[in-house]
mmCIF file of C-alpha atoms and ligand atoms in Angstrom:
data_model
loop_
_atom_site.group_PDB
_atom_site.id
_atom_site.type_symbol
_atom_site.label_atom_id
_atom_site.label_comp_id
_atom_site.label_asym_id
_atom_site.label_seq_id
_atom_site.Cartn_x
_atom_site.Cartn_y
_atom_site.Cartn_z
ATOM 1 C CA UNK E 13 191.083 -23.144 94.866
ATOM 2 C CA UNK E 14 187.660 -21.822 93.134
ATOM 3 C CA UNK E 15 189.154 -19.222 91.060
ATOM 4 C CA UNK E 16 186.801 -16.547 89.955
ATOM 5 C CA UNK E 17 187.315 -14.848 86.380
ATOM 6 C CA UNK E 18 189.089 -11.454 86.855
ATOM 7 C CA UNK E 19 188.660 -8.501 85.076
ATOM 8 C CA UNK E 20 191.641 -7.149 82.925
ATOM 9 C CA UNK E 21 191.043 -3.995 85.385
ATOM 10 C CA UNK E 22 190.922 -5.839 88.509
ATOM 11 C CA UNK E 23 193.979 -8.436 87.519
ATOM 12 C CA UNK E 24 196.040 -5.149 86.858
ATOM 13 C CA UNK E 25 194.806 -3.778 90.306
ATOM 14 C CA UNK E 26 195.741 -7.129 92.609
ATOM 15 C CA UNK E 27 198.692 -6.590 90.783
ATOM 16 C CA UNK E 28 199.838 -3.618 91.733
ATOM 17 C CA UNK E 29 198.722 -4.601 95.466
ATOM 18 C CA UNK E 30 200.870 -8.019 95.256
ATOM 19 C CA UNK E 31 203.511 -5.603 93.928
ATOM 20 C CA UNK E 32 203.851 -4.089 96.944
ATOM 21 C CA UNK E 33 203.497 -6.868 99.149
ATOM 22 C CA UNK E 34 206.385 -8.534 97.290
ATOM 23 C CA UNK E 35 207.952 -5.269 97.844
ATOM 24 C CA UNK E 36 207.099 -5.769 101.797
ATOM 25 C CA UNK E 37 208.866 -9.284 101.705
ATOM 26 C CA UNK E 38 212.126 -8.040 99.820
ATOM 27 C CA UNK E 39 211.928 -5.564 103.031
ATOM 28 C CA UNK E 40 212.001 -8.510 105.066
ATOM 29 C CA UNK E 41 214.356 -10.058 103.625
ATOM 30 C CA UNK E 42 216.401 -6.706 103.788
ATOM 31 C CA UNK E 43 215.810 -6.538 107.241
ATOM 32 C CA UNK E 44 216.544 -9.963 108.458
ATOM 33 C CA UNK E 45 219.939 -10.068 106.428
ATOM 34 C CA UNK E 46 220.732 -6.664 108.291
ATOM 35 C CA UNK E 47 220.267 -7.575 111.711
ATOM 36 C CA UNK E 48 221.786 -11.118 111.170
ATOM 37 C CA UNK E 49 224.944 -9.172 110.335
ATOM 38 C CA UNK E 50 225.517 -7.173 113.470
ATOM 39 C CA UNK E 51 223.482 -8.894 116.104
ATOM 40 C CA UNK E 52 225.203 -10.772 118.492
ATOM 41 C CA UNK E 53 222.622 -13.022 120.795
ATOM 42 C CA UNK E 54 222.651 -16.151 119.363
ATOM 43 C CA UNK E 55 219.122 -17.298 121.285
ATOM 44 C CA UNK E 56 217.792 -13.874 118.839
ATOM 45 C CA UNK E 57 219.009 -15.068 115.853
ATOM 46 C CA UNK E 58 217.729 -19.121 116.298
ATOM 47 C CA UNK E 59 214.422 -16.831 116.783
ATOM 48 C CA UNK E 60 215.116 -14.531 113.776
ATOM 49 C CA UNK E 61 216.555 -17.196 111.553
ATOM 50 C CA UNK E 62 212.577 -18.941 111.695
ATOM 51 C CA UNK E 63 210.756 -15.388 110.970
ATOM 52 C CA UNK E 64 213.112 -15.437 107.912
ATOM 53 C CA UNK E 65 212.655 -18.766 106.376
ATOM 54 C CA UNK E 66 208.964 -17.784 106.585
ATOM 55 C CA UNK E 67 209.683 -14.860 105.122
ATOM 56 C CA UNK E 68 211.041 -16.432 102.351
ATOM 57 C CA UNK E 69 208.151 -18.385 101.473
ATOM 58 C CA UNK E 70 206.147 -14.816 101.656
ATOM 59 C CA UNK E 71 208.400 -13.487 99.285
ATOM 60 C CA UNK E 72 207.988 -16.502 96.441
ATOM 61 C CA UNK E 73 204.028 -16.557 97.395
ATOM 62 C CA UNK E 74 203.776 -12.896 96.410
ATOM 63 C CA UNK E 75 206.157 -13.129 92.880
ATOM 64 C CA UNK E 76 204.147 -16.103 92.154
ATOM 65 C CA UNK E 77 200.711 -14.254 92.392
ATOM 66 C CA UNK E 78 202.223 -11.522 90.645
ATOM 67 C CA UNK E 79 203.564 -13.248 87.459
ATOM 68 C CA UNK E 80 199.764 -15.662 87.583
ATOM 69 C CA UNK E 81 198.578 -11.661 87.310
ATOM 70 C CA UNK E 82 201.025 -11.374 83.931
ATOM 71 C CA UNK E 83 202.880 -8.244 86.529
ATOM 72 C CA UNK E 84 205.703 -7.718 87.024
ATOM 73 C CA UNK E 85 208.090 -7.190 90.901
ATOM 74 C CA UNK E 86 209.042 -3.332 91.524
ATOM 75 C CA UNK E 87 211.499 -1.960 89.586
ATOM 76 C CA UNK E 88 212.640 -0.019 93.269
ATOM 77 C CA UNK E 89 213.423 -3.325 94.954
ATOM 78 C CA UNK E 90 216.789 -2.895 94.994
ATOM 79 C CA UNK E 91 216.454 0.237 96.212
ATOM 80 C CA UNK E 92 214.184 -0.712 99.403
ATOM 81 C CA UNK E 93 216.052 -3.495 99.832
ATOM 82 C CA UNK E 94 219.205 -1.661 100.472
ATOM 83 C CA UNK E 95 217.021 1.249 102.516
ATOM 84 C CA UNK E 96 216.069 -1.765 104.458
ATOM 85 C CA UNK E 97 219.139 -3.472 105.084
ATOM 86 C CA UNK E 98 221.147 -0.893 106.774
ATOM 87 C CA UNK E 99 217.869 0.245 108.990
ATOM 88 C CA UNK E 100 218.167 -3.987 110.216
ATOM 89 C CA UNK E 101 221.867 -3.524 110.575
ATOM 90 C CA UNK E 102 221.433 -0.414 112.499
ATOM 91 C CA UNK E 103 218.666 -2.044 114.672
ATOM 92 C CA UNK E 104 221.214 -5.046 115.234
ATOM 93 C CA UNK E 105 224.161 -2.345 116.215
ATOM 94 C CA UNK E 106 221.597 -1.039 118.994
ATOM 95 C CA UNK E 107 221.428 -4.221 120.851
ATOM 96 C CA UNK E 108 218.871 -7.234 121.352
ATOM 97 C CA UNK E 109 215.554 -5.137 122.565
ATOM 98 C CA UNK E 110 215.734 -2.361 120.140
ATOM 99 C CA UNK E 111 215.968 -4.329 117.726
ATOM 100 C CA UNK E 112 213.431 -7.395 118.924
ATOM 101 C CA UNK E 113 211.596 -4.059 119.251
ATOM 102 C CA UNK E 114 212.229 -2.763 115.277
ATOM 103 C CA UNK E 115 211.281 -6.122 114.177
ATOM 104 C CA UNK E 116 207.780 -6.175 116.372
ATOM 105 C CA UNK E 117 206.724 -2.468 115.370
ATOM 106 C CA UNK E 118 207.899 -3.299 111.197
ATOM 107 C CA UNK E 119 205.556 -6.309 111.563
ATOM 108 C CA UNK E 120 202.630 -5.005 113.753
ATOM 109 C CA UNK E 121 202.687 -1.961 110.756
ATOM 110 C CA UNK E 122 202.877 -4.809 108.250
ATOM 111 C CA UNK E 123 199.341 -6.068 109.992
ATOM 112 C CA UNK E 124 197.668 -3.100 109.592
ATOM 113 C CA UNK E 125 198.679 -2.770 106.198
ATOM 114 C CA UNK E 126 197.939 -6.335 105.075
ATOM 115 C CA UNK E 127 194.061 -5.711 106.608
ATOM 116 C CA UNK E 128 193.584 -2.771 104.124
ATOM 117 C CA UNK E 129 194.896 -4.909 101.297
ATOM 118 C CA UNK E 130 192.683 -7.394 102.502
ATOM 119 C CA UNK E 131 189.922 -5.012 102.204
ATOM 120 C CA UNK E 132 190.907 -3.837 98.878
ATOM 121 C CA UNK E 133 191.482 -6.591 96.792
ATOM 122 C CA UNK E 134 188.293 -7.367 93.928
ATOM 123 C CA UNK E 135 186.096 -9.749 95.559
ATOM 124 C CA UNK E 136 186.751 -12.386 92.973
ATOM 125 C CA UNK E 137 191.088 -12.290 94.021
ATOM 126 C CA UNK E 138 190.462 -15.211 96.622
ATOM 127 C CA UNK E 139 193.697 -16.593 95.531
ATOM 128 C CA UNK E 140 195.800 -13.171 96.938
ATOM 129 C CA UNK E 141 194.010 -13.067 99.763
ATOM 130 C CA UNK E 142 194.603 -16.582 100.946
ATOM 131 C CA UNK E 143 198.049 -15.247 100.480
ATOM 132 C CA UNK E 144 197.552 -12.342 102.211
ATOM 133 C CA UNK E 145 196.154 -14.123 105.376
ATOM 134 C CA UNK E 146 198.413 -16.532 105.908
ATOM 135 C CA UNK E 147 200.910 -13.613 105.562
ATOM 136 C CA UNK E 148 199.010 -11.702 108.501
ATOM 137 C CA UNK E 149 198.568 -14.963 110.641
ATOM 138 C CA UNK E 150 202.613 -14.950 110.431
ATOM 139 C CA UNK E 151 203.328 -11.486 110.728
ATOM 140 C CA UNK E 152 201.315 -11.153 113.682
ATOM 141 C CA UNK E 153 203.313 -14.124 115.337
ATOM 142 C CA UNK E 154 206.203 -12.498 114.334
ATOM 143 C CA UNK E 155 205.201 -9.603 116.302
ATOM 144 C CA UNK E 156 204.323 -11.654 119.425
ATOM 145 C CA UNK E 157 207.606 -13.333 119.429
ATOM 146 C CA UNK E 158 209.763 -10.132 119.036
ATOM 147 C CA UNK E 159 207.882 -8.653 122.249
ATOM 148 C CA UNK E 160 208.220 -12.021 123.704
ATOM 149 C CA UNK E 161 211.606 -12.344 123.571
ATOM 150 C CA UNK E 162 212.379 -9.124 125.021
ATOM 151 C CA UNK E 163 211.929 -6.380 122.630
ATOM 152 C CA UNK E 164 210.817 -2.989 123.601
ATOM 153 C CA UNK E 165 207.700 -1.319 122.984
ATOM 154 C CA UNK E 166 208.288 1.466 120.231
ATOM 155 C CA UNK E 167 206.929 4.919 121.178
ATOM 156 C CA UNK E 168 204.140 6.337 119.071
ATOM 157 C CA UNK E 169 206.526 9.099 117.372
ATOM 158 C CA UNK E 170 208.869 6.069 115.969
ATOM 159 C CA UNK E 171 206.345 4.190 114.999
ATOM 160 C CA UNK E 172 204.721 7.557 112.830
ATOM 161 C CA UNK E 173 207.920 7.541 111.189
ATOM 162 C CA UNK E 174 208.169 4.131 110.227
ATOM 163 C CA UNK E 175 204.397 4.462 108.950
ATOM 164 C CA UNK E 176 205.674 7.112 106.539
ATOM 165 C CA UNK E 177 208.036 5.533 105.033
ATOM 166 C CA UNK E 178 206.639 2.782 104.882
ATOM 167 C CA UNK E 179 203.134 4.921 102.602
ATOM 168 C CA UNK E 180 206.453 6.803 100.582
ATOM 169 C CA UNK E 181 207.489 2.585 99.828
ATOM 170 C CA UNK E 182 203.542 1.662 99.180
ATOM 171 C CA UNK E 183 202.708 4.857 97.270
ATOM 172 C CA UNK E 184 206.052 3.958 94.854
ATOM 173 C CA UNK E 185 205.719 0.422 94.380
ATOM 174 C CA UNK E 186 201.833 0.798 93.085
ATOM 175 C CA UNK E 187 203.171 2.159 89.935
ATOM 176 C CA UNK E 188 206.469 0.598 89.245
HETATM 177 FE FE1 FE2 I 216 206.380 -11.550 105.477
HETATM 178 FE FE1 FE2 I 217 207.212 -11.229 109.226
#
């Protein structure tokens, strides 16, 4: 890939960006690991178990970038991760469409949120943001697939909460 001479300024900015993508993926992870432990439909989890082993190849895409950036992962991992975990293992607890629906409404907000990265990122980072599609192009399938399969629509006032933690997550990552 044509790789465009970064800044130090704009290397320690994609960074901090990939930082909390990775962060986003050990959320996945998290999440995935969760629901796998208390969800009982076996048809869900032949769906869930493919989200996840792409999920896995977003997580080693992002820690990659970040250590080509000389960065570093989030020192909070652990502690999203395990935030993350028990919200999947709840989600699993409540049965097949809430959480088919969980998993659709985490990755639609995951979308939105790669866009703006995509926006953000220095012009010259073409090498994140091939990440970063690729991410959204499986995201957005993820999405699809949840719905498909027969997870419920989250209302708006679930989904606002979800948004906020997941700014409180983005907002902490960006500077450790
Ligand atoms: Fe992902
Ligand atoms: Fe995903």
């Amino acid at each position: 890939m044509r790789e465009v001479e970064l800044s130090a300024e704009e290397r320690t900015y994609s960074a901090r960006l990939m930082r909390i993508n990775h962060c986003g993926e050990v959320c996945a992870q998290a999440l995935y690991h969760g629901q796998a432990l208390t969800a009982r439909d076996t048809q869900t989890s032949a769906v869930m178990q493919q989200a996840a082993a792409e999920e896995r190849d977003h997580l080693s895409w992002c820690e990659q970038r970040i250590k080509e950036l000389d960065s570093h992962v989030s020192l909070l991992n652990p502690f999203w991760y395990a935030a993350s975990f028990s919200m999947g293992a709840l989600a699993g607890l409540l049965g097949d469409k809430i959480n088919l629906g969980f998993i659709a409404a985490t990755e639609q907000e995951v979308c939105r949120h790669l866009d703006e990265h995509l926006e953000k990122l220095p012009p010259g980072d073409e090498k994140s943001r091939s990440i970063l599609r690729q991410m959204r192009d499986d995201e957005s399938r993820h999405a699809t697939t949840a719905i498909e399969h027969g997870g419920s629509h989250y209302p708006e006032p679930i989904k606002s909460i979800m948004r906020q933690v997941s700014r409180l997550m983005t907002r902490s990552t960006y500077w450790v």
